[in-house]
Amino acid sequence: MIGTIANTALIIVGSLIGGTIRRGLKEKYQSILYTAMGLAAFGLGINAVVQNMSQSSYPVLFIASLAIGGVIGTALDIEGHFNNLVNSRSKSESNLARGLSTAIMLFCIGTLSILGPVNSALYGDETFLFTNATLDFVTSMVLASTFGYGIAFAAVVLFCWQGGIYLLASFAAPLLTDGLMAEISIVGGFLILASGLSILKIKEISTMNMLPALAVPPLWFALMHFTNGLGGLL
C-alpha cells in the first residue's frame, strides 16, 4: 500500500501546484491547456483500446459492458448526482465536474494503476505504483492548471480504487487474470476516449453514467469461474 499512498499524495501535491499556477494564467492559455487535455485523453483512450483489444477472449464483452453499464448509470443518474455535489461545493468552477471525471479516468483506468496494486499485494513490488505516481503528479498539475484545485478530490477516488484492487488481489488472486485486466482496460480506454470527446466538445457524453461498465467484466469472469467450478464437480 506504500505505492498507493505515494500515488495519492503526489496527486494532491500536483493539484495544489497546478491550481496555484492557474491563478496566474490568462484565459487564452487556460483554453489551450483545456484543448491539450482533451487531445491527451482522446489519445490515451485509443492507445488503451488498441493495446488490449488483441488480448480479449470475449470480443463483444466490451460492447455489452458499455451498454449495460450505461443503462445502469443513467438509471442511477450518477453524473447528475456527481455534478450537483461538485457544483454545490464549487460554484465558480463550471467545468470542474468534467475535469474531475476525466481525472478519475486517467488516474484509475490504466495498466499501471490496475496492475500496480496487484503486484504490491502479491509480490510486495511497488515499482508500477511509484511509476504511476510520477506520471499522475505531472498529469494532476496540468489538470489542476486547467480545472482548479478541485482535481485533488480525484486522489480520494484513486486511493479507494487501488485500495480495493489491493484487497481483492490479497483475497482473490486467482480471479485477477491477464484476461480480466485486458477487458477492464478496453472498457476503461473507451471511457477515457469518451472524456476526451466531451472535453473537445465533439460529442457530449455522460462519462460518469458509464462507470458501472467497469464492473461488468469482473462479474462476467467471476460467473465463468463459478460455472467452470461447477462443471468440474459434475
PDB file of C-alpha atoms in Angstrom:
ATOM      1  CA  MET A   1       0.000   0.000   0.000  1.00  0.00           C
ATOM      2  CA  ILE A   2       3.016   2.304   0.243  1.00  0.00           C
ATOM      3  CA  GLY A   3       2.891   2.918  -3.512  1.00  0.00           C
ATOM      4  CA  THR A   4      -0.815   3.775  -3.377  1.00  0.00           C
ATOM      5  CA  ILE A   5      -0.227   6.229  -0.525  1.00  0.00           C
ATOM      6  CA  ALA A   6       2.586   7.855  -2.515  1.00  0.00           C
ATOM      7  CA  ASN A   7       0.377   7.989  -5.614  1.00  0.00           C
ATOM      8  CA  THR A   8      -2.427   9.653  -3.656  1.00  0.00           C
ATOM      9  CA  ALA A   9      -0.097  12.177  -2.035  1.00  0.00           C
ATOM     10  CA  LEU A  10       1.545  13.199  -5.318  1.00  0.00           C
ATOM     11  CA  ILE A  11      -1.849  13.798  -6.962  1.00  0.00           C
ATOM     12  CA  ILE A  12      -2.777  16.135  -4.111  1.00  0.00           C
ATOM     13  CA  VAL A  13       0.558  17.956  -4.318  1.00  0.00           C
ATOM     14  CA  GLY A  14       0.344  18.195  -8.101  1.00  0.00           C
ATOM     15  CA  SER A  15      -3.205  19.558  -7.870  1.00  0.00           C
ATOM     16  CA  LEU A  16      -2.138  22.221  -5.389  1.00  0.00           C
ATOM     17  CA  ILE A  17       0.745  23.304  -7.620  1.00  0.00           C
ATOM     18  CA  GLY A  18      -1.419  23.323 -10.756  1.00  0.00           C
ATOM     19  CA  GLY A  19      -4.240  25.183  -9.039  1.00  0.00           C
ATOM     20  CA  THR A  20      -1.800  27.850  -7.882  1.00  0.00           C
ATOM     21  CA  ILE A  21      -0.305  28.217 -11.375  1.00  0.00           C
ATOM     22  CA  ARG A  22      -3.810  28.554 -12.831  1.00  0.00           C
ATOM     23  CA  ARG A  23      -4.439  31.781 -10.964  1.00  0.00           C
ATOM     24  CA  GLY A  24      -1.695  33.473 -12.944  1.00  0.00           C
ATOM     25  CA  LEU A  25      -2.710  32.113 -16.361  1.00  0.00           C
ATOM     26  CA  LYS A  26      -4.582  34.227 -18.864  1.00  0.00           C
ATOM     27  CA  GLU A  27      -7.793  32.851 -20.315  1.00  0.00           C
ATOM     28  CA  LYS A  28      -6.210  32.049 -23.696  1.00  0.00           C
ATOM     29  CA  TYR A  29      -3.615  29.838 -22.004  1.00  0.00           C
ATOM     30  CA  GLN A  30      -6.266  28.104 -19.905  1.00  0.00           C
ATOM     31  CA  SER A  31      -8.170  27.462 -23.137  1.00  0.00           C
ATOM     32  CA  ILE A  32      -5.213  25.826 -24.891  1.00  0.00           C
ATOM     33  CA  LEU A  33      -4.492  23.664 -21.838  1.00  0.00           C
ATOM     34  CA  TYR A  34      -8.136  22.618 -21.865  1.00  0.00           C
ATOM     35  CA  THR A  35      -7.777  21.548 -25.500  1.00  0.00           C
ATOM     36  CA  ALA A  36      -4.486  19.790 -24.748  1.00  0.00           C
ATOM     37  CA  MET A  37      -6.127  17.694 -22.018  1.00  0.00           C
ATOM     38  CA  GLY A  38      -8.924  16.753 -24.396  1.00  0.00           C
ATOM     39  CA  LEU A  39      -6.458  15.590 -27.030  1.00  0.00           C
ATOM     40  CA  ALA A  40      -4.381  13.729 -24.431  1.00  0.00           C
ATOM     41  CA  ALA A  41      -7.425  11.883 -23.076  1.00  0.00           C
ATOM     42  CA  PHE A  42      -8.532  11.046 -26.619  1.00  0.00           C
ATOM     43  CA  GLY A  43      -5.103   9.628 -27.498  1.00  0.00           C
ATOM     44  CA  LEU A  44      -4.685   7.687 -24.245  1.00  0.00           C
ATOM     45  CA  GLY A  45      -8.126   6.158 -24.671  1.00  0.00           C
ATOM     46  CA  ILE A  46      -7.367   4.948 -28.187  1.00  0.00           C
ATOM     47  CA  ASN A  47      -3.995   3.586 -27.044  1.00  0.00           C
ATOM     48  CA  ALA A  48      -5.572   1.586 -24.193  1.00  0.00           C
ATOM     49  CA  VAL A  49      -8.172   0.080 -26.528  1.00  0.00           C
ATOM     50  CA  VAL A  50      -5.705  -0.822 -29.295  1.00  0.00           C
ATOM     51  CA  GLN A  51      -3.136  -2.288 -26.877  1.00  0.00           C
ATOM     52  CA  ASN A  52      -5.621  -4.597 -25.175  1.00  0.00           C
ATOM     53  CA  MET A  53      -8.123  -5.474 -27.896  1.00  0.00           C
ATOM     54  CA  SER A  54      -5.905  -8.231 -29.314  1.00  0.00           C
ATOM     55  CA  GLN A  55      -5.740  -9.858 -25.867  1.00  0.00           C
ATOM     56  CA  SER A  56      -9.513 -10.058 -25.479  1.00  0.00           C
ATOM     57  CA  SER A  57     -11.030 -13.535 -25.180  1.00  0.00           C
ATOM     58  CA  TYR A  58     -14.559 -12.147 -25.453  1.00  0.00           C
ATOM     59  CA  PRO A  59     -14.641  -9.689 -28.403  1.00  0.00           C
ATOM     60  CA  VAL A  60     -18.152  -8.442 -27.647  1.00  0.00           C
ATOM     61  CA  LEU A  61     -17.795  -8.168 -23.864  1.00  0.00           C
ATOM     62  CA  PHE A  62     -16.765  -4.513 -24.006  1.00  0.00           C
ATOM     63  CA  ILE A  63     -19.876  -3.720 -26.073  1.00  0.00           C
ATOM     64  CA  ALA A  64     -22.123  -5.453 -23.549  1.00  0.00           C
ATOM     65  CA  SER A  65     -20.241  -3.757 -20.704  1.00  0.00           C
ATOM     66  CA  LEU A  66     -20.679  -0.266 -22.136  1.00  0.00           C
ATOM     67  CA  ALA A  67     -24.352  -0.878 -22.905  1.00  0.00           C
ATOM     68  CA  ILE A  68     -25.245  -2.452 -19.560  1.00  0.00           C
ATOM     69  CA  GLY A  69     -23.108  -0.020 -17.588  1.00  0.00           C
ATOM     70  CA  GLY A  70     -24.553   2.970 -19.442  1.00  0.00           C
ATOM     71  CA  VAL A  71     -28.129   1.886 -18.764  1.00  0.00           C
ATOM     72  CA  ILE A  72     -27.456   1.272 -15.067  1.00  0.00           C
ATOM     73  CA  GLY A  73     -25.525   4.531 -14.656  1.00  0.00           C
ATOM     74  CA  THR A  74     -28.247   6.520 -16.417  1.00  0.00           C
ATOM     75  CA  ALA A  75     -30.940   4.919 -14.272  1.00  0.00           C
ATOM     76  CA  LEU A  76     -28.974   5.850 -11.151  1.00  0.00           C
ATOM     77  CA  ASP A  77     -28.163   9.287 -12.622  1.00  0.00           C
ATOM     78  CA  ILE A  78     -24.593   9.075 -11.352  1.00  0.00           C
ATOM     79  CA  GLU A  79     -23.449  12.103 -13.345  1.00  0.00           C
ATOM     80  CA  GLY A  80     -26.363  14.234 -12.168  1.00  0.00           C
ATOM     81  CA  HIS A  81     -25.620  13.498  -8.509  1.00  0.00           C
ATOM     82  CA  PHE A  82     -21.897  14.000  -9.105  1.00  0.00           C
ATOM     83  CA  ASN A  83     -22.447  17.370 -10.793  1.00  0.00           C
ATOM     84  CA  ASN A  84     -24.752  18.520  -8.007  1.00  0.00           C
ATOM     85  CA  LEU A  85     -22.162  17.572  -5.409  1.00  0.00           C
ATOM     86  CA  VAL A  86     -19.322  19.317  -7.217  1.00  0.00           C
ATOM     87  CA  ASN A  87     -21.310  22.429  -8.114  1.00  0.00           C
ATOM     88  CA  SER A  88     -22.633  22.832  -4.587  1.00  0.00           C
ATOM     89  CA  ARG A  89     -19.082  22.887  -3.289  1.00  0.00           C
ATOM     90  CA  SER A  90     -17.500  24.935  -6.077  1.00  0.00           C
ATOM     91  CA  LYS A  91     -19.993  27.055  -7.970  1.00  0.00           C
ATOM     92  CA  SER A  92     -17.233  29.127  -9.566  1.00  0.00           C
ATOM     93  CA  GLU A  93     -15.769  26.082 -11.312  1.00  0.00           C
ATOM     94  CA  SER A  94     -18.331  25.371 -14.026  1.00  0.00           C
ATOM     95  CA  ASN A  95     -16.093  22.798 -15.706  1.00  0.00           C
ATOM     96  CA  LEU A  96     -14.809  21.135 -12.552  1.00  0.00           C
ATOM     97  CA  ALA A  97     -17.207  18.186 -12.770  1.00  0.00           C
ATOM     98  CA  ARG A  98     -15.975  17.401 -16.279  1.00  0.00           C
ATOM     99  CA  GLY A  99     -12.373  17.833 -15.213  1.00  0.00           C
ATOM    100  CA  LEU A 100     -12.827  15.541 -12.219  1.00  0.00           C
ATOM    101  CA  SER A 101     -14.469  12.817 -14.272  1.00  0.00           C
ATOM    102  CA  THR A 102     -11.552  12.987 -16.721  1.00  0.00           C
ATOM    103  CA  ALA A 103      -9.015  12.943 -13.874  1.00  0.00           C
ATOM    104  CA  ILE A 104     -10.645   9.882 -12.325  1.00  0.00           C
ATOM    105  CA  MET A 105     -10.493   8.056 -15.662  1.00  0.00           C
ATOM    106  CA  LEU A 106      -6.868   8.987 -16.328  1.00  0.00           C
ATOM    107  CA  PHE A 107      -5.655   8.206 -12.811  1.00  0.00           C
ATOM    108  CA  CYS A 108      -7.576   4.979 -12.225  1.00  0.00           C
ATOM    109  CA  ILE A 109      -8.007   3.302 -15.607  1.00  0.00           C
ATOM    110  CA  GLY A 110      -4.615   2.269 -16.815  1.00  0.00           C
ATOM    111  CA  THR A 111      -2.235  -0.675 -16.752  1.00  0.00           C
ATOM    112  CA  LEU A 112      -0.024   0.774 -14.025  1.00  0.00           C
ATOM    113  CA  SER A 113      -2.926   1.767 -11.784  1.00  0.00           C
ATOM    114  CA  ILE A 114      -4.549  -1.675 -12.084  1.00  0.00           C
ATOM    115  CA  LEU A 115      -1.521  -3.975 -12.088  1.00  0.00           C
ATOM    116  CA  GLY A 116       0.346  -1.852  -9.527  1.00  0.00           C
ATOM    117  CA  PRO A 117      -1.856  -2.786  -6.534  1.00  0.00           C
ATOM    118  CA  VAL A 118      -1.873  -6.418  -7.698  1.00  0.00           C
ATOM    119  CA  ASN A 119       1.945  -6.595  -7.743  1.00  0.00           C
ATOM    120  CA  SER A 120       2.049  -4.790  -4.412  1.00  0.00           C
ATOM    121  CA  ALA A 121      -0.342  -7.270  -2.768  1.00  0.00           C
ATOM    122  CA  LEU A 122       1.075 -10.454  -4.269  1.00  0.00           C
ATOM    123  CA  TYR A 123       4.799  -9.717  -4.513  1.00  0.00           C
ATOM    124  CA  GLY A 124       5.433  -6.590  -2.424  1.00  0.00           C
ATOM    125  CA  ASP A 125       6.634  -4.872  -5.614  1.00  0.00           C
ATOM    126  CA  GLU A 126       5.802  -1.143  -5.632  1.00  0.00           C
ATOM    127  CA  THR A 127       7.577  -0.305  -8.918  1.00  0.00           C
ATOM    128  CA  PHE A 128       4.426   0.126 -11.020  1.00  0.00           C
ATOM    129  CA  LEU A 129       2.772   2.274  -8.364  1.00  0.00           C
ATOM    130  CA  PHE A 130       5.777   4.565  -7.941  1.00  0.00           C
ATOM    131  CA  THR A 131       5.993   4.976 -11.713  1.00  0.00           C
ATOM    132  CA  ASN A 132       2.272   5.688 -11.878  1.00  0.00           C
ATOM    133  CA  ALA A 133       2.617   8.204  -9.039  1.00  0.00           C
ATOM    134  CA  THR A 134       5.214  10.159 -11.023  1.00  0.00           C
ATOM    135  CA  LEU A 135       3.017  10.248 -14.128  1.00  0.00           C
ATOM    136  CA  ASP A 136      -0.071  11.238 -12.113  1.00  0.00           C
ATOM    137  CA  PHE A 137       1.886  14.009 -10.407  1.00  0.00           C
ATOM    138  CA  VAL A 138       2.544  15.674 -13.761  1.00  0.00           C
ATOM    139  CA  THR A 139      -0.978  14.971 -15.051  1.00  0.00           C
ATOM    140  CA  SER A 140      -2.609  16.395 -11.918  1.00  0.00           C
ATOM    141  CA  MET A 141      -0.608  19.620 -12.293  1.00  0.00           C
ATOM    142  CA  VAL A 142      -1.827  20.070 -15.863  1.00  0.00           C
ATOM    143  CA  LEU A 143      -5.416  19.175 -14.971  1.00  0.00           C
ATOM    144  CA  ALA A 144      -5.472  21.496 -11.963  1.00  0.00           C
ATOM    145  CA  SER A 145      -3.972  24.319 -14.014  1.00  0.00           C
ATOM    146  CA  THR A 146      -6.996  23.861 -16.290  1.00  0.00           C
ATOM    147  CA  PHE A 147      -9.827  22.980 -13.880  1.00  0.00           C
ATOM    148  CA  GLY A 148      -8.632  24.182 -10.481  1.00  0.00           C
ATOM    149  CA  TYR A 149      -7.800  22.801  -7.038  1.00  0.00           C
ATOM    150  CA  GLY A 150     -10.838  20.509  -7.054  1.00  0.00           C
ATOM    151  CA  ILE A 151      -8.891  17.968  -9.106  1.00  0.00           C
ATOM    152  CA  ALA A 152      -7.298  16.907  -5.800  1.00  0.00           C
ATOM    153  CA  PHE A 153     -10.571  15.113  -4.965  1.00  0.00           C
ATOM    154  CA  ALA A 154      -9.639  12.512  -7.586  1.00  0.00           C
ATOM    155  CA  ALA A 155      -6.888  11.386  -5.191  1.00  0.00           C
ATOM    156  CA  VAL A 156      -9.574  10.066  -2.824  1.00  0.00           C
ATOM    157  CA  VAL A 157     -11.152   8.052  -5.630  1.00  0.00           C
ATOM    158  CA  LEU A 158      -7.753   6.696  -6.691  1.00  0.00           C
ATOM    159  CA  PHE A 159      -6.973   5.610  -3.125  1.00  0.00           C
ATOM    160  CA  CYS A 160     -10.281   3.718  -2.868  1.00  0.00           C
ATOM    161  CA  TRP A 161      -9.791   2.205  -6.351  1.00  0.00           C
ATOM    162  CA  GLN A 162      -6.234   0.990  -5.817  1.00  0.00           C
ATOM    163  CA  GLY A 163      -7.006   0.000  -2.236  1.00  0.00           C
ATOM    164  CA  GLY A 164      -9.946  -2.098  -3.445  1.00  0.00           C
ATOM    165  CA  ILE A 165      -7.788  -3.844  -6.047  1.00  0.00           C
ATOM    166  CA  TYR A 166      -5.110  -4.438  -3.404  1.00  0.00           C
ATOM    167  CA  LEU A 167      -7.605  -6.116  -1.074  1.00  0.00           C
ATOM    168  CA  LEU A 168      -9.133  -8.106  -3.920  1.00  0.00           C
ATOM    169  CA  ALA A 169      -5.705  -9.306  -5.002  1.00  0.00           C
ATOM    170  CA  SER A 170      -4.905 -10.322  -1.442  1.00  0.00           C
ATOM    171  CA  PHE A 171      -8.021 -12.467  -1.034  1.00  0.00           C
ATOM    172  CA  ALA A 172      -8.977 -13.470  -4.581  1.00  0.00           C
ATOM    173  CA  ALA A 173      -5.770 -13.611  -6.619  1.00  0.00           C
ATOM    174  CA  PRO A 174      -6.978 -16.416  -8.954  1.00  0.00           C
ATOM    175  CA  LEU A 175      -9.729 -14.146 -10.303  1.00  0.00           C
ATOM    176  CA  LEU A 176      -7.329 -11.377 -11.336  1.00  0.00           C
ATOM    177  CA  THR A 177      -6.192 -12.939 -14.599  1.00  0.00           C
ATOM    178  CA  ASP A 178      -4.481 -11.194 -17.507  1.00  0.00           C
ATOM    179  CA  GLY A 179      -7.687 -11.693 -19.492  1.00  0.00           C
ATOM    180  CA  LEU A 180      -9.755  -9.805 -16.926  1.00  0.00           C
ATOM    181  CA  MET A 181      -7.232  -6.965 -16.786  1.00  0.00           C
ATOM    182  CA  ALA A 182      -7.328  -6.699 -20.580  1.00  0.00           C
ATOM    183  CA  GLU A 183     -11.142  -6.486 -20.625  1.00  0.00           C
ATOM    184  CA  ILE A 184     -11.193  -3.812 -17.914  1.00  0.00           C
ATOM    185  CA  SER A 185      -8.526  -1.836 -19.776  1.00  0.00           C
ATOM    186  CA  ILE A 186     -10.545  -1.966 -23.007  1.00  0.00           C
ATOM    187  CA  VAL A 187     -13.695  -0.667 -21.321  1.00  0.00           C
ATOM    188  CA  GLY A 188     -11.638   1.925 -19.454  1.00  0.00           C
ATOM    189  CA  GLY A 189      -9.990   3.001 -22.697  1.00  0.00           C
ATOM    190  CA  PHE A 190     -13.374   3.731 -24.233  1.00  0.00           C
ATOM    191  CA  LEU A 191     -14.373   5.745 -21.161  1.00  0.00           C
ATOM    192  CA  ILE A 192     -11.178   7.814 -21.355  1.00  0.00           C
ATOM    193  CA  LEU A 193     -11.808   8.311 -25.071  1.00  0.00           C
ATOM    194  CA  ALA A 194     -15.348   9.484 -24.256  1.00  0.00           C
ATOM    195  CA  SER A 195     -13.922  12.005 -21.785  1.00  0.00           C
ATOM    196  CA  GLY A 196     -11.652  13.383 -24.492  1.00  0.00           C
ATOM    197  CA  LEU A 197     -14.565  13.775 -26.911  1.00  0.00           C
ATOM    198  CA  SER A 198     -16.528  15.665 -24.259  1.00  0.00           C
ATOM    199  CA  ILE A 199     -13.656  18.000 -23.371  1.00  0.00           C
ATOM    200  CA  LEU A 200     -13.076  18.792 -27.054  1.00  0.00           C
ATOM    201  CA  LYS A 201     -16.838  19.408 -27.384  1.00  0.00           C
ATOM    202  CA  ILE A 202     -17.061  16.958 -30.263  1.00  0.00           C
ATOM    203  CA  LYS A 203     -19.753  14.905 -28.541  1.00  0.00           C
ATOM    204  CA  GLU A 204     -21.284  15.408 -25.102  1.00  0.00           C
ATOM    205  CA  ILE A 205     -21.080  12.032 -23.352  1.00  0.00           C
ATOM    206  CA  SER A 206     -22.204  11.341 -19.781  1.00  0.00           C
ATOM    207  CA  THR A 207     -18.995   9.545 -18.911  1.00  0.00           C
ATOM    208  CA  MET A 208     -19.794   9.212 -15.226  1.00  0.00           C
ATOM    209  CA  ASN A 209     -23.033   7.428 -16.069  1.00  0.00           C
ATOM    210  CA  MET A 210     -20.997   4.788 -17.892  1.00  0.00           C
ATOM    211  CA  LEU A 211     -18.718   3.984 -14.948  1.00  0.00           C
ATOM    212  CA  PRO A 212     -20.749   0.856 -13.977  1.00  0.00           C
ATOM    213  CA  ALA A 213     -19.440  -0.629 -17.242  1.00  0.00           C
ATOM    214  CA  LEU A 214     -16.164  -1.303 -15.411  1.00  0.00           C
ATOM    215  CA  ALA A 215     -17.958  -3.728 -13.087  1.00  0.00           C
ATOM    216  CA  VAL A 216     -19.309  -5.920 -15.891  1.00  0.00           C
ATOM    217  CA  PRO A 217     -16.042  -7.719 -16.887  1.00  0.00           C
ATOM    218  CA  PRO A 218     -15.221  -8.757 -13.283  1.00  0.00           C
ATOM    219  CA  LEU A 219     -18.778 -10.041 -12.814  1.00  0.00           C
ATOM    220  CA  TRP A 220     -18.576 -11.950 -16.105  1.00  0.00           C
ATOM    221  CA  PHE A 221     -15.232 -13.546 -15.212  1.00  0.00           C
ATOM    222  CA  ALA A 222     -16.490 -14.431 -11.742  1.00  0.00           C
ATOM    223  CA  LEU A 223     -19.510 -16.107 -13.343  1.00  0.00           C
ATOM    224  CA  MET A 224     -17.261 -18.036 -15.734  1.00  0.00           C
ATOM    225  CA  HIS A 225     -15.020 -19.090 -12.850  1.00  0.00           C
ATOM    226  CA  PHE A 226     -18.043 -20.272 -10.856  1.00  0.00           C
ATOM    227  CA  THR A 227     -19.540 -22.087 -13.853  1.00  0.00           C
ATOM    228  CA  ASN A 228     -16.253 -23.862 -14.619  1.00  0.00           C
ATOM    229  CA  GLY A 229     -16.025 -24.855 -10.982  1.00  0.00           C
ATOM    230  CA  LEU A 230     -19.485 -26.396 -11.119  1.00  0.00           C
ATOM    231  CA  GLY A 231     -18.545 -28.176 -14.349  1.00  0.00           C
ATOM    232  CA  GLY A 232     -15.536 -29.729 -12.628  1.00  0.00           C
ATOM    233  CA  LEU A 233     -17.691 -31.001  -9.768  1.00  0.00           C
ATOM    234  CA  LEU A 234     -20.184 -32.516 -12.174  1.00  0.00           C
TER     235      LEU A 234
END
